[in-house]
């Protein structure tokens, strides 16, 4: 009889932990590892003196998934003109990193996170981000 109770108790505790993990705020999984101004960025084509690339306004942020589960992340980084440079939704494995940048950045960035294939959490499209956050 005690063995059955012990097994039932272990099952209920496991179930409680599992249920708690389902309600986790996955935004807490993403941490900023570093950010850098003036880093070389192959995709930024801003020139000074006619022919030399200028990276002085480039802003890059490195984000990491600190949780033990696969998540999807969408990032937007703000340019000086107020536009948001958006990046495609990316699946990040545990401890995997993602770099996002702005060629003439303000140092501001935003991200949206959800567990992989979680259809209840809606990630905004690029157009929604650009129009909704334009003046922010």
Coordinates of N, CA and C in Angstrom, one line a residue:
X1 N 0.8 -1.2 0.0 CA 0.0 0.0 0.0 C 0.9 1.3 0.0
X2 N 1.9 1.3 0.8 CA 2.8 2.4 0.8 C 3.5 2.7 -0.5
X3 N 3.8 1.6 -1.2 CA 4.4 1.7 -2.6 C 3.5 2.4 -3.5
X4 N 2.2 2.0 -3.5 CA 1.3 2.7 -4.4 C 1.1 4.2 -4.1
X5 N 1.1 4.5 -2.9 CA 1.0 5.9 -2.5 C 2.2 6.7 -2.9
X6 N 3.4 6.1 -2.7 CA 4.6 6.7 -3.1 C 4.7 6.9 -4.6
X7 N 4.3 5.9 -5.4 CA 4.3 6.1 -6.8 C 3.3 7.1 -7.3
X8 N 2.1 7.2 -6.6 CA 1.1 8.2 -7.0 C 1.6 9.6 -6.6
X9 N 2.3 9.7 -5.5 CA 2.8 11.0 -5.1 C 3.9 11.4 -6.1
X10 N 4.8 10.5 -6.5 CA 5.8 10.9 -7.5 C 5.2 11.3 -8.8
X11 N 4.2 10.6 -9.2 CA 3.5 10.9 -10.5 C 2.9 12.3 -10.4
X12 N 2.2 12.6 -9.3 CA 1.6 13.9 -9.1 C 2.6 15.1 -9.1
X13 N 3.7 14.8 -8.4 CA 4.8 15.8 -8.4 C 5.4 16.1 -9.8
X14 N 5.6 15.0 -10.5 CA 6.1 15.1 -11.9 C 5.1 15.8 -12.8
X15 N 3.8 15.5 -12.6 CA 2.8 16.2 -13.4 C 2.8 17.7 -13.1
X16 N 2.9 18.0 -11.8 CA 2.9 19.5 -11.4 C 4.1 20.2 -12.0
X17 N 5.3 19.6 -12.0 CA 6.4 20.2 -12.7 C 6.2 20.4 -14.2
X18 N 5.7 19.4 -14.8 CA 5.4 19.4 -16.2 C 4.4 20.5 -16.5
X19 N 3.3 20.6 -15.7 CA 2.3 21.7 -16.0 C 2.9 23.0 -15.8
X20 N 3.8 23.2 -14.8 CA 4.4 24.5 -14.6 C 5.3 24.9 -15.7
X21 N 6.0 23.9 -16.3 CA 6.9 24.2 -17.5 C 6.0 24.7 -18.7
X22 N 4.8 24.2 -18.8 CA 4.0 24.6 -19.9 C 3.6 26.1 -19.8
X23 N 3.5 26.6 -18.6 CA 3.1 28.0 -18.4 C 4.2 29.0 -18.4
X24 N 5.4 28.5 -18.6 CA 6.6 29.4 -18.5 C 6.5 30.5 -19.5
X25 N 7.0 31.7 -19.0 CA 7.2 32.8 -19.9 C 8.5 32.6 -20.7
X26 N 8.4 32.2 -21.9 CA 9.6 31.9 -22.7 C 10.4 33.1 -23.1
X27 N 9.9 34.3 -22.9 CA 10.7 35.5 -23.1 C 11.9 35.5 -22.1
X28 N 11.7 34.9 -21.0 CA 12.8 34.9 -20.0 C 13.9 33.9 -20.4
X29 N 13.7 33.1 -21.4 CA 14.7 32.2 -21.9 C 15.8 33.0 -22.7
X30 N 15.4 34.1 -23.3 CA 16.4 34.9 -24.1 C 17.1 35.9 -23.3
X31 N 18.4 35.8 -23.3 CA 19.3 36.7 -22.6 C 20.2 37.4 -23.6
X32 N 20.5 38.7 -23.3 CA 21.5 39.4 -24.1 C 22.9 39.0 -23.6
X33 N 23.7 38.4 -24.5 CA 25.0 38.0 -24.2 C 26.0 39.2 -24.3
X34 N 25.8 40.0 -25.4 CA 26.6 41.2 -25.6 C 26.0 42.1 -26.7
X35 N 26.5 43.3 -26.7 CA 26.2 44.2 -27.8 C 27.4 45.0 -28.1
X36 N 27.4 45.5 -29.4 CA 28.7 46.1 -29.8 C 28.4 47.2 -30.9
X37 N 29.0 48.3 -30.7 CA 28.9 49.4 -31.7 C 30.2 49.4 -32.6
X38 N 30.0 49.6 -33.9 CA 31.1 49.8 -34.8 C 31.7 48.4 -35.3
X39 N 31.0 47.3 -35.0 CA 31.5 46.0 -35.5 C 31.3 45.9 -37.0
X40 N 32.2 45.2 -37.6 CA 32.2 45.0 -39.1 C 30.9 44.1 -39.4
X41 N 30.2 44.6 -40.3 CA 29.0 43.9 -40.7 C 28.9 43.8 -42.3
X42 N 29.0 42.6 -42.8 CA 29.1 42.4 -44.3 C 27.8 43.0 -45.0
X43 N 26.7 43.0 -44.3 CA 25.4 43.4 -44.9 C 25.2 44.9 -44.9
X44 N 26.0 45.6 -44.2 CA 25.9 47.1 -44.1 C 26.8 47.7 -45.2
X45 N 26.2 48.5 -46.0 CA 26.9 49.1 -47.1 C 26.8 50.6 -47.0
X46 N 27.4 51.2 -46.0 CA 27.5 52.6 -45.8 C 28.9 53.1 -46.0
X47 N 29.1 54.1 -46.9 CA 30.5 54.4 -47.3 C 30.8 55.9 -46.9
X48 N 32.0 56.1 -46.6 CA 32.5 57.5 -46.4 C 33.7 57.7 -47.2
X49 N 34.0 58.9 -47.5 CA 35.1 59.3 -48.4 C 35.0 58.6 -49.8
X50 N 33.7 58.3 -50.2 CA 33.5 57.7 -51.5 C 33.7 56.2 -51.7
X51 N 34.6 55.6 -51.0 CA 34.9 54.2 -51.3 C 35.2 53.4 -50.0
X52 N 35.3 54.0 -48.9 CA 35.6 53.2 -47.7 C 34.3 52.9 -46.9
X53 N 34.1 51.6 -46.5 CA 32.9 51.3 -45.7 C 33.1 51.9 -44.3
X54 N 31.9 52.4 -43.8 CA 31.9 53.0 -42.5 C 31.0 52.2 -41.6
X55 N 31.6 51.6 -40.6 CA 30.8 50.8 -39.6 C 30.6 51.5 -38.3
X56 N 30.9 52.8 -38.2 CA 30.9 53.5 -37.0 C 29.5 53.5 -36.4
X57 N 28.4 53.4 -37.2 CA 27.1 53.5 -36.6 C 26.4 52.1 -36.5
X58 N 27.2 51.1 -36.8 CA 26.6 49.7 -36.8 C 26.4 49.3 -35.3
X59 N 25.3 48.7 -35.0 CA 25.0 48.2 -33.7 C 24.6 46.7 -33.9
X60 N 25.3 45.9 -33.1 CA 25.0 44.4 -33.1 C 24.6 43.9 -31.7
X61 N 23.7 43.1 -31.6 CA 23.3 42.5 -30.4 C 23.3 40.9 -30.5
X62 N 23.9 40.3 -29.5 CA 23.9 38.8 -29.5 C 23.0 38.3 -28.4
X63 N 22.1 37.5 -28.8 CA 21.1 36.9 -27.9 C 21.3 35.4 -27.8
X64 N 21.0 34.8 -26.6 CA 21.1 33.4 -26.4 C 19.9 32.8 -25.7
X65 N 19.6 31.5 -26.1 CA 18.5 30.8 -25.4 C 19.1 30.1 -24.2
X66 N 18.7 30.6 -23.0 CA 19.2 30.0 -21.8 C 18.4 28.9 -21.2
X67 N 17.3 28.5 -21.9 CA 16.4 27.5 -21.4 C 16.9 26.1 -22.0
X68 N 16.3 25.1 -21.5 CA 16.6 23.7 -21.9 C 15.7 23.2 -23.0
X69 N 15.0 24.1 -23.7 CA 14.0 23.6 -24.7 C 14.2 24.5 -25.9
X70 N 13.7 24.0 -27.0 CA 13.8 24.7 -28.3 C 12.7 25.8 -28.3
X71 N 13.2 27.0 -28.7 CA 12.3 28.2 -28.8 C 12.4 28.8 -30.1
X72 N 11.4 29.6 -30.5 CA 11.4 30.4 -31.7 C 11.5 31.9 -31.3
X73 N 12.4 32.6 -32.0 CA 12.7 34.0 -31.6 C 12.6 34.9 -32.9
X74 N 12.0 36.0 -32.8 CA 11.9 37.0 -33.9 C 12.5 38.3 -33.2
X75 N 13.4 38.9 -34.0 CA 14.1 40.1 -33.4 C 14.0 41.3 -34.4
X76 N 13.9 42.5 -33.8 CA 13.9 43.7 -34.6 C 14.9 44.7 -33.9
X77 N 15.7 45.3 -34.7 CA 16.7 46.3 -34.2 C 16.4 47.6 -34.9
X78 N 16.4 48.7 -34.2 CA 16.0 50.0 -34.7 C 17.2 50.8 -35.4
X79 N 16.9 51.3 -36.5 CA 17.8 52.2 -37.3 C 17.6 53.6 -36.8
X80 N 18.5 54.5 -37.1 CA 18.4 55.9 -36.7 C 17.2 56.6 -37.3
X81 N 16.8 56.2 -38.4 CA 15.6 56.8 -39.1 C 14.3 56.4 -38.5
X82 N 14.3 55.6 -37.5 CA 13.1 55.1 -36.8 C 12.6 53.8 -37.3
X83 N 13.1 53.3 -38.5 CA 12.6 52.0 -39.0 C 13.2 50.9 -38.2
X84 N 12.5 49.8 -38.2 CA 12.9 48.6 -37.5 C 13.4 47.6 -38.5
X85 N 14.7 47.1 -38.4 CA 15.2 46.1 -39.2 C 14.8 44.8 -38.6
X86 N 14.0 44.0 -39.3 CA 13.5 42.7 -38.7 C 14.3 41.5 -39.3
X87 N 14.2 40.5 -38.5 CA 14.9 39.3 -38.8 C 13.9 38.1 -38.8
X88 N 14.1 37.1 -39.7 CA 13.1 36.0 -39.7 C 13.0 35.3 -38.4
X89 N 11.9 34.7 -38.2 CA 11.7 33.8 -37.0 C 12.7 32.7 -37.1
X90 N 13.4 32.5 -36.0 CA 14.5 31.5 -35.9 C 14.3 30.6 -34.7
X91 N 14.5 29.3 -35.0 CA 14.5 28.4 -33.9 C 15.9 28.3 -33.2
X92 N 15.9 28.5 -31.9 CA 17.1 28.4 -31.2 C 17.1 27.2 -30.2
X93 N 18.1 26.4 -30.3 CA 18.3 25.3 -29.4 C 18.9 25.8 -28.1
X94 N 18.8 25.0 -27.1 CA 19.4 25.4 -25.8 C 20.9 25.9 -26.0
X95 N 21.2 27.0 -25.4 CA 22.5 27.7 -25.5 C 22.9 28.2 -26.8
X96 N 22.1 28.1 -27.8 CA 22.4 28.6 -29.2 C 22.2 30.1 -29.2
X97 N 23.0 30.8 -30.0 CA 22.9 32.3 -30.1 C 22.4 32.7 -31.4
X98 N 22.0 34.0 -31.4 CA 21.5 34.7 -32.6 C 22.0 36.1 -32.6
X99 N 22.5 36.6 -33.7 CA 23.0 37.9 -33.8 C 22.0 38.7 -34.7
X100 N 21.8 40.0 -34.3 CA 20.9 40.9 -35.0 C 21.7 42.2 -35.1
X101 N 21.4 43.0 -36.1 CA 22.1 44.3 -36.3 C 21.3 45.3 -36.9
X102 N 21.8 46.6 -36.8 CA 21.3 47.7 -37.5 C 22.5 48.5 -38.1
X103 N 22.4 48.9 -39.3 CA 23.6 49.5 -39.9 C 23.9 50.9 -39.4
X104 N 22.8 51.6 -39.1 CA 23.0 52.9 -38.4 C 22.0 52.9 -37.2
X105 N 22.4 52.1 -36.2 CA 21.5 51.8 -35.1 C 21.3 52.9 -34.0
X106 N 20.3 52.7 -33.2 CA 20.0 53.5 -32.1 C 20.4 52.8 -30.8
X107 N 20.6 51.5 -30.9 CA 20.9 50.7 -29.7 C 19.6 50.0 -29.1
X108 N 18.5 50.3 -29.8 CA 17.2 49.7 -29.3 C 16.9 48.4 -30.1
X109 N 16.4 47.4 -29.4 CA 16.0 46.2 -30.0 C 14.8 45.6 -29.3
X110 N 14.1 44.7 -30.0 CA 12.9 44.1 -29.4 C 13.0 42.6 -29.9
X111 N 12.3 41.7 -29.1 CA 12.2 40.3 -29.5 C 10.9 39.7 -29.0
X112 N 10.5 38.7 -29.8 CA 9.3 38.0 -29.4 C 9.7 36.5 -29.4
X113 N 9.2 35.8 -28.4 CA 9.6 34.4 -28.1 C 8.4 33.5 -27.9
X114 N 8.5 32.3 -28.4 CA 7.5 31.3 -28.1 C 8.2 29.9 -28.2
X115 N 7.6 28.9 -27.5 CA 8.0 27.6 -27.7 C 7.8 27.1 -29.1
X116 N 8.6 26.3 -29.6 CA 8.5 25.8 -31.0 C 7.1 25.2 -31.3
X117 N 6.5 25.6 -32.4 CA 5.2 25.2 -32.8 C 4.1 25.5 -31.8
X118 N 4.2 26.5 -31.0 CA 3.2 27.0 -30.1 C 2.3 28.0 -30.9
X119 N 1.2 27.5 -31.4 CA 0.3 28.3 -32.3 C -0.6 29.3 -31.5
X120 N -0.6 29.2 -30.2 CA -1.4 30.1 -29.4 C -0.7 31.5 -29.2
X121 N 0.6 31.5 -29.3 CA 1.3 32.8 -29.2 C 1.6 33.2 -30.6
X122 N 1.1 34.4 -30.9 CA 1.2 34.9 -32.3 C 2.4 35.9 -32.3
X123 N 3.3 35.6 -33.2 CA 4.5 36.5 -33.4 C 4.1 37.4 -34.6
X124 N 4.3 38.7 -34.3 CA 3.9 39.7 -35.4 C 4.8 39.5 -36.6
X125 N 4.1 39.9 -37.8 CA 4.8 39.9 -39.0 C 5.8 41.1 -39.1
X126 N 6.6 41.0 -40.1 CA 7.5 42.2 -40.3 C 6.7 43.5 -40.5
X127 N 5.7 43.4 -41.4 CA 4.9 44.6 -41.6 C 4.2 45.1 -40.4
X128 N 3.7 44.2 -39.5 CA 3.1 44.7 -38.3 C 4.1 45.3 -37.4
X129 N 5.3 44.8 -37.3 CA 6.3 45.4 -36.5 C 6.7 46.8 -37.0
X130 N 6.9 46.9 -38.3 CA 7.3 48.2 -38.9 C 6.2 49.2 -38.8
X131 N 5.0 48.9 -38.9 CA 3.9 49.9 -38.8 C 3.5 50.2 -37.3
X132 N 3.5 49.2 -36.5 CA 3.1 49.3 -35.1 C 4.1 50.1 -34.3
X133 N 5.4 49.9 -34.5 CA 6.5 50.4 -33.7 C 7.2 51.5 -34.4
X134 N 6.7 52.1 -35.5 CA 7.5 53.0 -36.3 C 8.0 54.2 -35.5
X135 N 7.2 54.8 -34.7 CA 7.5 56.1 -34.0 C 8.1 55.8 -32.6
X136 N 8.2 54.5 -32.2 CA 8.6 54.2 -30.8 C 10.1 54.0 -30.8

